[in-house]
Amino acid sequence: MVAHLLRLKLHLLRNGLRRSVAAIVGMVVGVLYGGGFVLVGLAALISLRAQGDLHLARSAVVIAGAGLVAAWALLPILLFGVDPTLDPTRFATFAVRERTLAVGLVLTALVGLPGVATTLLVLGSVVAGSRSVPSTLAALVGGLLGLLTCVLLSRIGTAAASAVLATRRGRDVAGIGGLLLFVSLGPVLAGLTGGGLNRATVDRLAEVLAWTPLGWAWAPAGDLALGDWGGGLLRLALAAALCLALLMVWERLLVAVLRNPRSASAGGGTVGGGLGLFARMPGTPMGAIAARAGTYWIRDPRFNVPAVMTILLPAGLLIPGVGSDSELALLAMPLASAYLIGWGQHNDVGYDSTAFWMHVASGVDGVSDRLGRLFPSGLMALVCVPLYAVLGPVFGAPWRLLPATFGVGCALALNGFAVACVTSAVKQYAVPAPGENPFTSRPGSAGVTLGVQAVCGAAVFTLSIPALVLGVLAYLGWEWAAWTALVVGPALGVVALVIGTRMGADLFRRRQAILLQDLVSMR
Amino acid sequence: MQESETAPSVAPQVVPPAAPQVALRLRGLTKRFGETTAVDNLDLDVPRGSFYGLVGPNGAGKTTTLSMATGLLRPDAGTAQVLGTDVWADPVGAKSQIGILPDGLRLFDRLTGQQLVTYAGLLRGMDRAMVAERTGELLAALGLTDAAEKLVIDYSAGMTKKITLACALVHAPRLLVLDEPFEAVDPVSARTIRRILEDFAANGGTVVLSSHVMDLVERICTDVAIIAAGVVLSAGTLDDVRAGVSLEDRFLGLVGGSTDVEGLAWLRTSSD
């Protein structure tokens, strides 16, 4: 059965690649990108073995290993999403033993680029720990336990996230949870930027981490090499116990999901409020699209969770800004906010999924479609950019730079919208379908996603160069540049938006059927 | 009857004198997906005022044909004309005369039923007062008034088909193109949908629908085309096409394929 699941995963990967060239390109990009990191990591691990400092080797492996565990636990939830092809609920109708399914699903998580990369790095850590026979054995066992911990944590995290997000209240809580997580990252960031890195802090950090669940599996090899048998064996036992506990939690979760599948859609009460936004917006195609977009931003977790993140994320810059008096961090707040909001709209049609047919069938004009979609994010930019621009000086950045940050912020937001108008009529990448967990990702689509995102980011940046240059000049002390940025930034942004809307409308008119076909094939 | 009272408001108004007698004219339509040819040089004429049924086995190219005829899918070759307007040369003009009920495509289902129909109307550039009036009438006619403020995602399959039909009708099209309008629909909803469609056709509108339920097509359609492997095997009035036998027999005769069940002895466990 476990072999069966592994084969299923391999088939899914292969068929995903067969489906489009873009998926293959994505895979290649992923291999190159991830492969680079892995090679650097392996080289570092092997050179740790080659040098003589046992303490350094232990500290480095512990810190890196703890980071790896944390990444596996958090990244699937925050960034890359859950692979829905092996969603446990899909197995609910099959008569598979739960224990077998639990083990099988954990092992399948290792098939795929992140799994292979991590396995290679764990092998590297065995090399780094191979000082003596006992230490090699400890490295091997610890590495295996660490690897299992990584995968189990990611499975548990995503299953828990899906469960929480399946209920409407859960979605609201998730937004707040995201905020808390984000705030808790603050001290870590401050510690990293403020404390500076020296040998003593590295060793101290490793010593602390080695006694946390993140580090239990990675320390024993170093412990044994240093002769600390008691600590090493104790930590090895703790790591094994952690694995066992996680496996039990995962099995418990899986059983809960399998025995109670799709209990989510808690009835269909009336929403009330009559036409809602549709009554308040102008009764034109553009007004209707704006109202629809606005309604989705309120009701659909695929929009409101990221929206909350987008609004709050730039506030994170207050931590280095206030904590270590970094003027640049404070000045960057409105820019980060504007960029995130503007650039974030480049895949809006993708979020319509195949419901986009209504726009195609109605023969709606491109300008209405392009501009109507920008309504909710435009509103967000209108509030957030000025707010963050003023927040900077309030917390200690010089007031004389306010016109510059505000001007550059406007430019970034408007240029982002301009780029979005064009790209969302050209190429869309797969996003979670309506009603799906907002944290799911489509297997094999990472390449297209990264490609489109990178191109859009580069385009926004390029268009904003004049404003950015003026901003830099203002920062360097040229008084006139700040006020020029205030005029030039928004002016060029408006020009870009007008041109972007025209181009986007024209592309929309010519390509709408092709876009719809793309969206259908992504289902 | 509530349906017949509301029907005039969604049925086509006055027919212009020089209106073409063909509501939908397809010529040489071709679509390939990779190496498979879904629709192969297909010709079809749907007479104005007819109730036209498109039947064919799964994968025959029905959905692909209807998508190309309505501007949702660009054909590799061929043309589609709606009441004399080329769908791909003048999409806006053609689309204003078509109402579509697609199969297998999503709706903006986080809107309430009322919001969705309003959205469809406003997208077509209609004014708000008229949209509001017609939305109310359509929801009443389709028996969805109580569900008007529920999210479409919480609708049953039948309700979803009905709300999509309301979206297709709100701008008073002359041609209705419906892909599997009766699939997964309960008998009560099916009857409601049928009445509205019959009213629509009786008042000069043209209905094209695809289905693989032969009985249903035989009961409600005036004209039929049998499609298989992307080609029209037979088309014309219902009586011409079935040529004296039942539509199902005619269909099976044309499409071929044995219907005898062989093997599966192990399924007959009830004889133990």
PDB file of C-alpha atoms in Angstrom, chain A residues 303-491:
ATOM      1  CA  PHE A 303      -8.664  37.294  -0.948  1.00  0.00           C
ATOM      2  CA  ASN A 304      -9.232  38.399   2.608  1.00  0.00           C
ATOM      3  CA  VAL A 305      -6.455  36.384   4.259  1.00  0.00           C
ATOM      4  CA  PRO A 306      -3.763  37.718   1.876  1.00  0.00           C
ATOM      5  CA  ALA A 307      -5.327  41.174   2.119  1.00  0.00           C
ATOM      6  CA  VAL A 308      -4.914  41.218   5.886  1.00  0.00           C
ATOM      7  CA  MET A 309      -1.322  40.040   5.448  1.00  0.00           C
ATOM      8  CA  THR A 310      -0.648  42.703   2.809  1.00  0.00           C
ATOM      9  CA  ILE A 311      -2.009  45.434   5.024  1.00  0.00           C
ATOM     10  CA  LEU A 312      -0.057  44.324   8.102  1.00  0.00           C
ATOM     11  CA  LEU A 313       3.201  43.094   6.597  1.00  0.00           C
ATOM     12  CA  PRO A 314       4.861  46.516   6.110  1.00  0.00           C
ATOM     13  CA  ALA A 315       4.235  47.266   9.789  1.00  0.00           C
ATOM     14  CA  GLY A 316       6.853  44.597  10.476  1.00  0.00           C
ATOM     15  CA  LEU A 317       9.459  47.119   9.358  1.00  0.00           C
ATOM     16  CA  LEU A 318       8.669  49.073  12.519  1.00  0.00           C
ATOM     17  CA  ILE A 319      10.599  46.442  14.478  1.00  0.00           C
ATOM     18  CA  PRO A 320      14.032  47.194  13.003  1.00  0.00           C
ATOM     19  CA  GLY A 321      12.882  50.790  12.476  1.00  0.00           C
ATOM     20  CA  VAL A 322      12.196  51.457  16.148  1.00  0.00           C
ATOM     21  CA  GLY A 323      14.212  48.641  17.693  1.00  0.00           C
ATOM     22  CA  SER A 324      17.512  49.458  16.050  1.00  0.00           C
ATOM     23  CA  ASP A 325      16.741  53.001  14.809  1.00  0.00           C
ATOM     24  CA  SER A 326      16.917  52.017  11.175  1.00  0.00           C
ATOM     25  CA  GLU A 327      15.754  55.031   9.199  1.00  0.00           C
ATOM     26  CA  LEU A 328      15.689  53.027   5.972  1.00  0.00           C
ATOM     27  CA  ALA A 329      13.256  50.498   7.397  1.00  0.00           C
ATOM     28  CA  LEU A 330      10.836  53.261   8.345  1.00  0.00           C
ATOM     29  CA  LEU A 331      11.160  54.882   4.922  1.00  0.00           C
ATOM     30  CA  ALA A 332      10.603  51.540   3.209  1.00  0.00           C
ATOM     31  CA  MET A 333       7.203  50.974   4.853  1.00  0.00           C
ATOM     32  CA  PRO A 334       5.026  52.924   2.376  1.00  0.00           C
ATOM     33  CA  LEU A 335       7.091  51.565  -0.534  1.00  0.00           C
ATOM     34  CA  ALA A 336       6.682  47.973   0.603  1.00  0.00           C
ATOM     35  CA  SER A 337       2.975  48.525   1.144  1.00  0.00           C
ATOM     36  CA  ALA A 338       2.495  50.131  -2.285  1.00  0.00           C
ATOM     37  CA  TYR A 339       4.503  47.472  -4.059  1.00  0.00           C
ATOM     38  CA  LEU A 340       2.719  44.577  -2.375  1.00  0.00           C
ATOM     39  CA  ILE A 341      -0.714  46.029  -3.120  1.00  0.00           C
ATOM     40  CA  GLY A 342       0.007  47.013  -6.729  1.00  0.00           C
ATOM     41  CA  TRP A 343       2.033  44.000  -7.757  1.00  0.00           C
ATOM     42  CA  GLY A 344      -0.381  41.685  -5.964  1.00  0.00           C
ATOM     43  CA  GLN A 345      -3.064  42.191  -8.612  1.00  0.00           C
ATOM     44  CA  HIS A 346      -1.180  40.603 -11.519  1.00  0.00           C
ATOM     45  CA  ASN A 347      -3.049  37.280 -11.365  1.00  0.00           C
ATOM     46  CA  ASP A 348      -6.561  38.517 -10.672  1.00  0.00           C
ATOM     47  CA  VAL A 349      -8.205  36.714 -13.595  1.00  0.00           C
ATOM     48  CA  GLY A 350      -6.681  33.471 -12.312  1.00  0.00           C
ATOM     49  CA  TYR A 351      -8.738  33.859  -9.156  1.00  0.00           C
ATOM     50  CA  ASP A 352     -11.958  34.034 -11.187  1.00  0.00           C
ATOM     51  CA  SER A 353     -11.222  30.498 -12.301  1.00  0.00           C
ATOM     52  CA  THR A 354     -13.621  29.330 -15.009  1.00  0.00           C
ATOM     53  CA  ALA A 355     -16.328  31.706 -13.746  1.00  0.00           C
ATOM     54  CA  PHE A 356     -14.496  34.129 -16.055  1.00  0.00           C
ATOM     55  CA  TRP A 357     -16.807  32.772 -18.789  1.00  0.00           C
ATOM     56  CA  MET A 358     -19.438  35.279 -17.653  1.00  0.00           C
ATOM     57  CA  HIS A 359     -17.172  38.127 -18.715  1.00  0.00           C
ATOM     58  CA  VAL A 360     -16.409  36.436 -22.031  1.00  0.00           C
ATOM     59  CA  ALA A 361     -20.056  35.623 -22.728  1.00  0.00           C
ATOM     60  CA  SER A 362     -21.240  39.130 -21.946  1.00  0.00           C
ATOM     61  CA  GLY A 363     -18.890  40.834 -24.390  1.00  0.00           C
ATOM     62  CA  VAL A 364     -17.948  43.320 -21.663  1.00  0.00           C
ATOM     63  CA  ASP A 365     -15.373  45.905 -22.741  1.00  0.00           C
ATOM     64  CA  GLY A 366     -11.768  45.562 -21.679  1.00  0.00           C
ATOM     65  CA  VAL A 367     -11.453  48.874 -19.855  1.00  0.00           C
ATOM     66  CA  SER A 368     -14.378  48.017 -17.557  1.00  0.00           C
ATOM     67  CA  ASP A 369     -12.904  44.617 -16.844  1.00  0.00           C
ATOM     68  CA  ARG A 370      -9.397  45.954 -16.217  1.00  0.00           C
ATOM     69  CA  LEU A 371     -10.313  48.911 -14.006  1.00  0.00           C
ATOM     70  CA  GLY A 372     -13.264  47.302 -12.236  1.00  0.00           C
ATOM     71  CA  ARG A 373     -10.999  44.584 -10.894  1.00  0.00           C
ATOM     72  CA  LEU A 374      -8.659  47.151  -9.352  1.00  0.00           C
ATOM     73  CA  PHE A 375     -11.335  48.689  -7.142  1.00  0.00           C
ATOM     74  CA  PRO A 376     -10.717  46.846  -3.846  1.00  0.00           C
ATOM     75  CA  SER A 377      -6.941  46.990  -4.090  1.00  0.00           C
ATOM     76  CA  GLY A 378      -7.109  50.622  -5.193  1.00  0.00           C
ATOM     77  CA  LEU A 379      -9.106  51.409  -2.090  1.00  0.00           C
ATOM     78  CA  MET A 380      -6.548  49.552   0.001  1.00  0.00           C
ATOM     79  CA  ALA A 381      -3.663  51.496  -1.575  1.00  0.00           C
ATOM     80  CA  LEU A 382      -5.518  54.762  -1.011  1.00  0.00           C
ATOM     81  CA  VAL A 383      -5.608  54.071   2.720  1.00  0.00           C
ATOM     82  CA  CYS A 384      -2.371  52.169   3.334  1.00  0.00           C
ATOM     83  CA  VAL A 385       0.196  54.162   1.339  1.00  0.00           C
ATOM     84  CA  PRO A 386      -0.498  57.569   2.930  1.00  0.00           C
ATOM     85  CA  LEU A 387      -0.857  55.923   6.333  1.00  0.00           C
ATOM     86  CA  TYR A 388       2.514  54.182   6.183  1.00  0.00           C
ATOM     87  CA  ALA A 389       4.111  57.265   4.619  1.00  0.00           C
ATOM     88  CA  VAL A 390       3.079  59.319   7.658  1.00  0.00           C
ATOM     89  CA  LEU A 391       3.841  56.529  10.128  1.00  0.00           C
ATOM     90  CA  GLY A 392       7.541  56.658   9.148  1.00  0.00           C
ATOM     91  CA  PRO A 393       8.198  60.233  10.342  1.00  0.00           C
ATOM     92  CA  VAL A 394       5.953  59.684  13.377  1.00  0.00           C
ATOM     93  CA  PHE A 395       8.349  56.943  14.502  1.00  0.00           C
ATOM     94  CA  GLY A 396      11.469  58.939  13.824  1.00  0.00           C
ATOM     95  CA  ALA A 397      12.231  59.186  10.103  1.00  0.00           C
ATOM     96  CA  PRO A 398      12.897  62.737   8.905  1.00  0.00           C
ATOM     97  CA  TRP A 399       9.747  64.662   7.926  1.00  0.00           C
ATOM     98  CA  ARG A 400      11.556  66.263   4.980  1.00  0.00           C
ATOM     99  CA  LEU A 401      11.481  62.880   3.190  1.00  0.00           C
ATOM    100  CA  LEU A 402       7.701  62.473   3.502  1.00  0.00           C
ATOM    101  CA  PRO A 403       6.960  63.905   0.015  1.00  0.00           C
ATOM    102  CA  ALA A 404       9.542  61.562  -1.475  1.00  0.00           C
ATOM    103  CA  THR A 405       8.289  58.374   0.193  1.00  0.00           C
ATOM    104  CA  PHE A 406       4.697  59.263  -0.610  1.00  0.00           C
ATOM    105  CA  GLY A 407       5.523  60.074  -4.237  1.00  0.00           C
ATOM    106  CA  VAL A 408       7.555  56.914  -4.767  1.00  0.00           C
ATOM    107  CA  GLY A 409       4.840  54.891  -3.005  1.00  0.00           C
ATOM    108  CA  CYS A 410       2.200  56.259  -5.394  1.00  0.00           C
ATOM    109  CA  ALA A 411       4.436  55.427  -8.346  1.00  0.00           C
ATOM    110  CA  LEU A 412       4.954  51.840  -7.164  1.00  0.00           C
ATOM    111  CA  ALA A 413       1.241  51.249  -6.568  1.00  0.00           C
ATOM    112  CA  LEU A 414       0.119  52.807  -9.861  1.00  0.00           C
ATOM    113  CA  ASN A 415       2.822  51.039 -11.859  1.00  0.00           C
ATOM    114  CA  GLY A 416       1.837  47.797 -10.162  1.00  0.00           C
ATOM    115  CA  PHE A 417      -1.746  48.313 -11.250  1.00  0.00           C
ATOM    116  CA  ALA A 418      -0.585  49.167 -14.775  1.00  0.00           C
ATOM    117  CA  VAL A 419       1.438  45.968 -15.027  1.00  0.00           C
ATOM    118  CA  ALA A 420      -1.459  43.979 -13.553  1.00  0.00           C
ATOM    119  CA  CYS A 421      -3.817  45.349 -16.225  1.00  0.00           C
ATOM    120  CA  VAL A 422      -1.571  43.911 -18.917  1.00  0.00           C
ATOM    121  CA  THR A 423      -0.396  40.656 -17.361  1.00  0.00           C
ATOM    122  CA  SER A 424      -3.803  39.525 -16.144  1.00  0.00           C
ATOM    123  CA  ALA A 425      -4.890  39.606 -19.792  1.00  0.00           C
ATOM    124  CA  VAL A 426      -1.849  37.650 -20.987  1.00  0.00           C
ATOM    125  CA  LYS A 427      -0.826  34.808 -18.715  1.00  0.00           C
ATOM    126  CA  GLN A 428      -2.430  33.583 -15.548  1.00  0.00           C
ATOM    127  CA  TYR A 429      -1.084  30.910 -13.279  1.00  0.00           C
ATOM    128  CA  ALA A 430      -3.035  28.366 -11.291  1.00  0.00           C
ATOM    129  CA  VAL A 431      -4.238  29.500  -7.892  1.00  0.00           C
ATOM    130  CA  PRO A 432      -6.460  27.708  -5.378  1.00  0.00           C
ATOM    131  CA  ALA A 433      -9.907  27.264  -6.879  1.00  0.00           C
ATOM    132  CA  PRO A 434     -12.827  29.051  -5.234  1.00  0.00           C
ATOM    133  CA  GLY A 435     -13.751  27.219  -2.049  1.00  0.00           C
ATOM    134  CA  GLU A 436     -10.404  25.467  -1.883  1.00  0.00           C
ATOM    135  CA  ASN A 437      -8.041  25.958   1.014  1.00  0.00           C
ATOM    136  CA  PRO A 438      -6.310  29.272   0.247  1.00  0.00           C
ATOM    137  CA  PHE A 439      -3.016  27.606   1.135  1.00  0.00           C
ATOM    138  CA  THR A 440      -3.166  24.925  -1.544  1.00  0.00           C
ATOM    139  CA  SER A 441      -0.818  25.050  -4.478  1.00  0.00           C
ATOM    140  CA  ARG A 442      -0.979  23.243  -7.774  1.00  0.00           C
ATOM    141  CA  PRO A 443       1.737  20.649  -8.244  1.00  0.00           C
ATOM    142  CA  GLY A 444       4.003  21.467 -11.163  1.00  0.00           C
ATOM    143  CA  SER A 445       2.802  25.048 -11.419  1.00  0.00           C
ATOM    144  CA  ALA A 446       5.509  26.585  -9.270  1.00  0.00           C
ATOM    145  CA  GLY A 447       7.644  27.463 -12.309  1.00  0.00           C
ATOM    146  CA  VAL A 448       4.955  29.434 -14.125  1.00  0.00           C
ATOM    147  CA  THR A 449       4.023  31.102 -10.868  1.00  0.00           C
ATOM    148  CA  LEU A 450       7.599  32.150 -10.126  1.00  0.00           C
ATOM    149  CA  GLY A 451       8.143  33.214 -13.734  1.00  0.00           C
ATOM    150  CA  VAL A 452       5.076  35.433 -13.955  1.00  0.00           C
ATOM    151  CA  GLN A 453       5.740  36.877 -10.516  1.00  0.00           C
ATOM    152  CA  ALA A 454       9.357  37.663 -11.348  1.00  0.00           C
ATOM    153  CA  VAL A 455       8.486  39.281 -14.688  1.00  0.00           C
ATOM    154  CA  CYS A 456       5.771  41.387 -13.048  1.00  0.00           C
ATOM    155  CA  GLY A 457       8.099  42.432 -10.236  1.00  0.00           C
ATOM    156  CA  ALA A 458      10.803  43.418 -12.709  1.00  0.00           C
ATOM    157  CA  ALA A 459       8.301  45.388 -14.793  1.00  0.00           C
ATOM    158  CA  VAL A 460       6.988  47.319 -11.792  1.00  0.00           C
ATOM    159  CA  PHE A 461      10.537  48.072 -10.689  1.00  0.00           C
ATOM    160  CA  THR A 462      11.608  49.215 -14.159  1.00  0.00           C
ATOM    161  CA  LEU A 463       8.632  51.518 -14.559  1.00  0.00           C
ATOM    162  CA  SER A 464       9.344  53.010 -11.138  1.00  0.00           C
ATOM    163  CA  ILE A 465      13.034  53.759 -11.770  1.00  0.00           C
ATOM    164  CA  PRO A 466      12.558  57.540 -12.297  1.00  0.00           C
ATOM    165  CA  ALA A 467      10.656  57.893  -9.034  1.00  0.00           C
ATOM    166  CA  LEU A 468      13.079  55.594  -7.205  1.00  0.00           C
ATOM    167  CA  VAL A 469      16.090  57.595  -8.431  1.00  0.00           C
ATOM    168  CA  LEU A 470      14.493  60.810  -7.187  1.00  0.00           C
ATOM    169  CA  GLY A 471      13.743  59.090  -3.903  1.00  0.00           C
ATOM    170  CA  VAL A 472      17.363  58.038  -3.496  1.00  0.00           C
ATOM    171  CA  LEU A 473      18.563  61.554  -4.339  1.00  0.00           C
ATOM    172  CA  ALA A 474      16.197  62.970  -1.732  1.00  0.00           C
ATOM    173  CA  TYR A 475      17.522  60.496   0.817  1.00  0.00           C
ATOM    174  CA  LEU A 476      21.079  61.546  -0.015  1.00  0.00           C
ATOM    175  CA  GLY A 477      20.183  65.138   0.809  1.00  0.00           C
ATOM    176  CA  TRP A 478      18.965  66.877  -2.331  1.00  0.00           C
ATOM    177  CA  GLU A 479      16.001  68.840  -1.005  1.00  0.00           C
ATOM    178  CA  TRP A 480      14.383  69.489  -4.410  1.00  0.00           C
ATOM    179  CA  ALA A 481      14.327  65.774  -5.275  1.00  0.00           C
ATOM    180  CA  ALA A 482      11.767  65.000  -2.553  1.00  0.00           C
ATOM    181  CA  TRP A 483       9.226  67.433  -3.955  1.00  0.00           C
ATOM    182  CA  THR A 484       9.995  66.425  -7.535  1.00  0.00           C
ATOM    183  CA  ALA A 485       9.348  62.805  -6.558  1.00  0.00           C
ATOM    184  CA  LEU A 486       5.990  63.838  -5.136  1.00  0.00           C
ATOM    185  CA  VAL A 487       5.007  65.232  -8.556  1.00  0.00           C
ATOM    186  CA  VAL A 488       6.840  62.919 -10.930  1.00  0.00           C
ATOM    187  CA  GLY A 489       6.010  59.644  -9.188  1.00  0.00           C
ATOM    188  CA  PRO A 490       2.222  59.917  -9.285  1.00  0.00           C
ATOM    189  CA  ALA A 491       2.269  61.637 -12.709  1.00  0.00           C
TER     190      ALA A 491
END
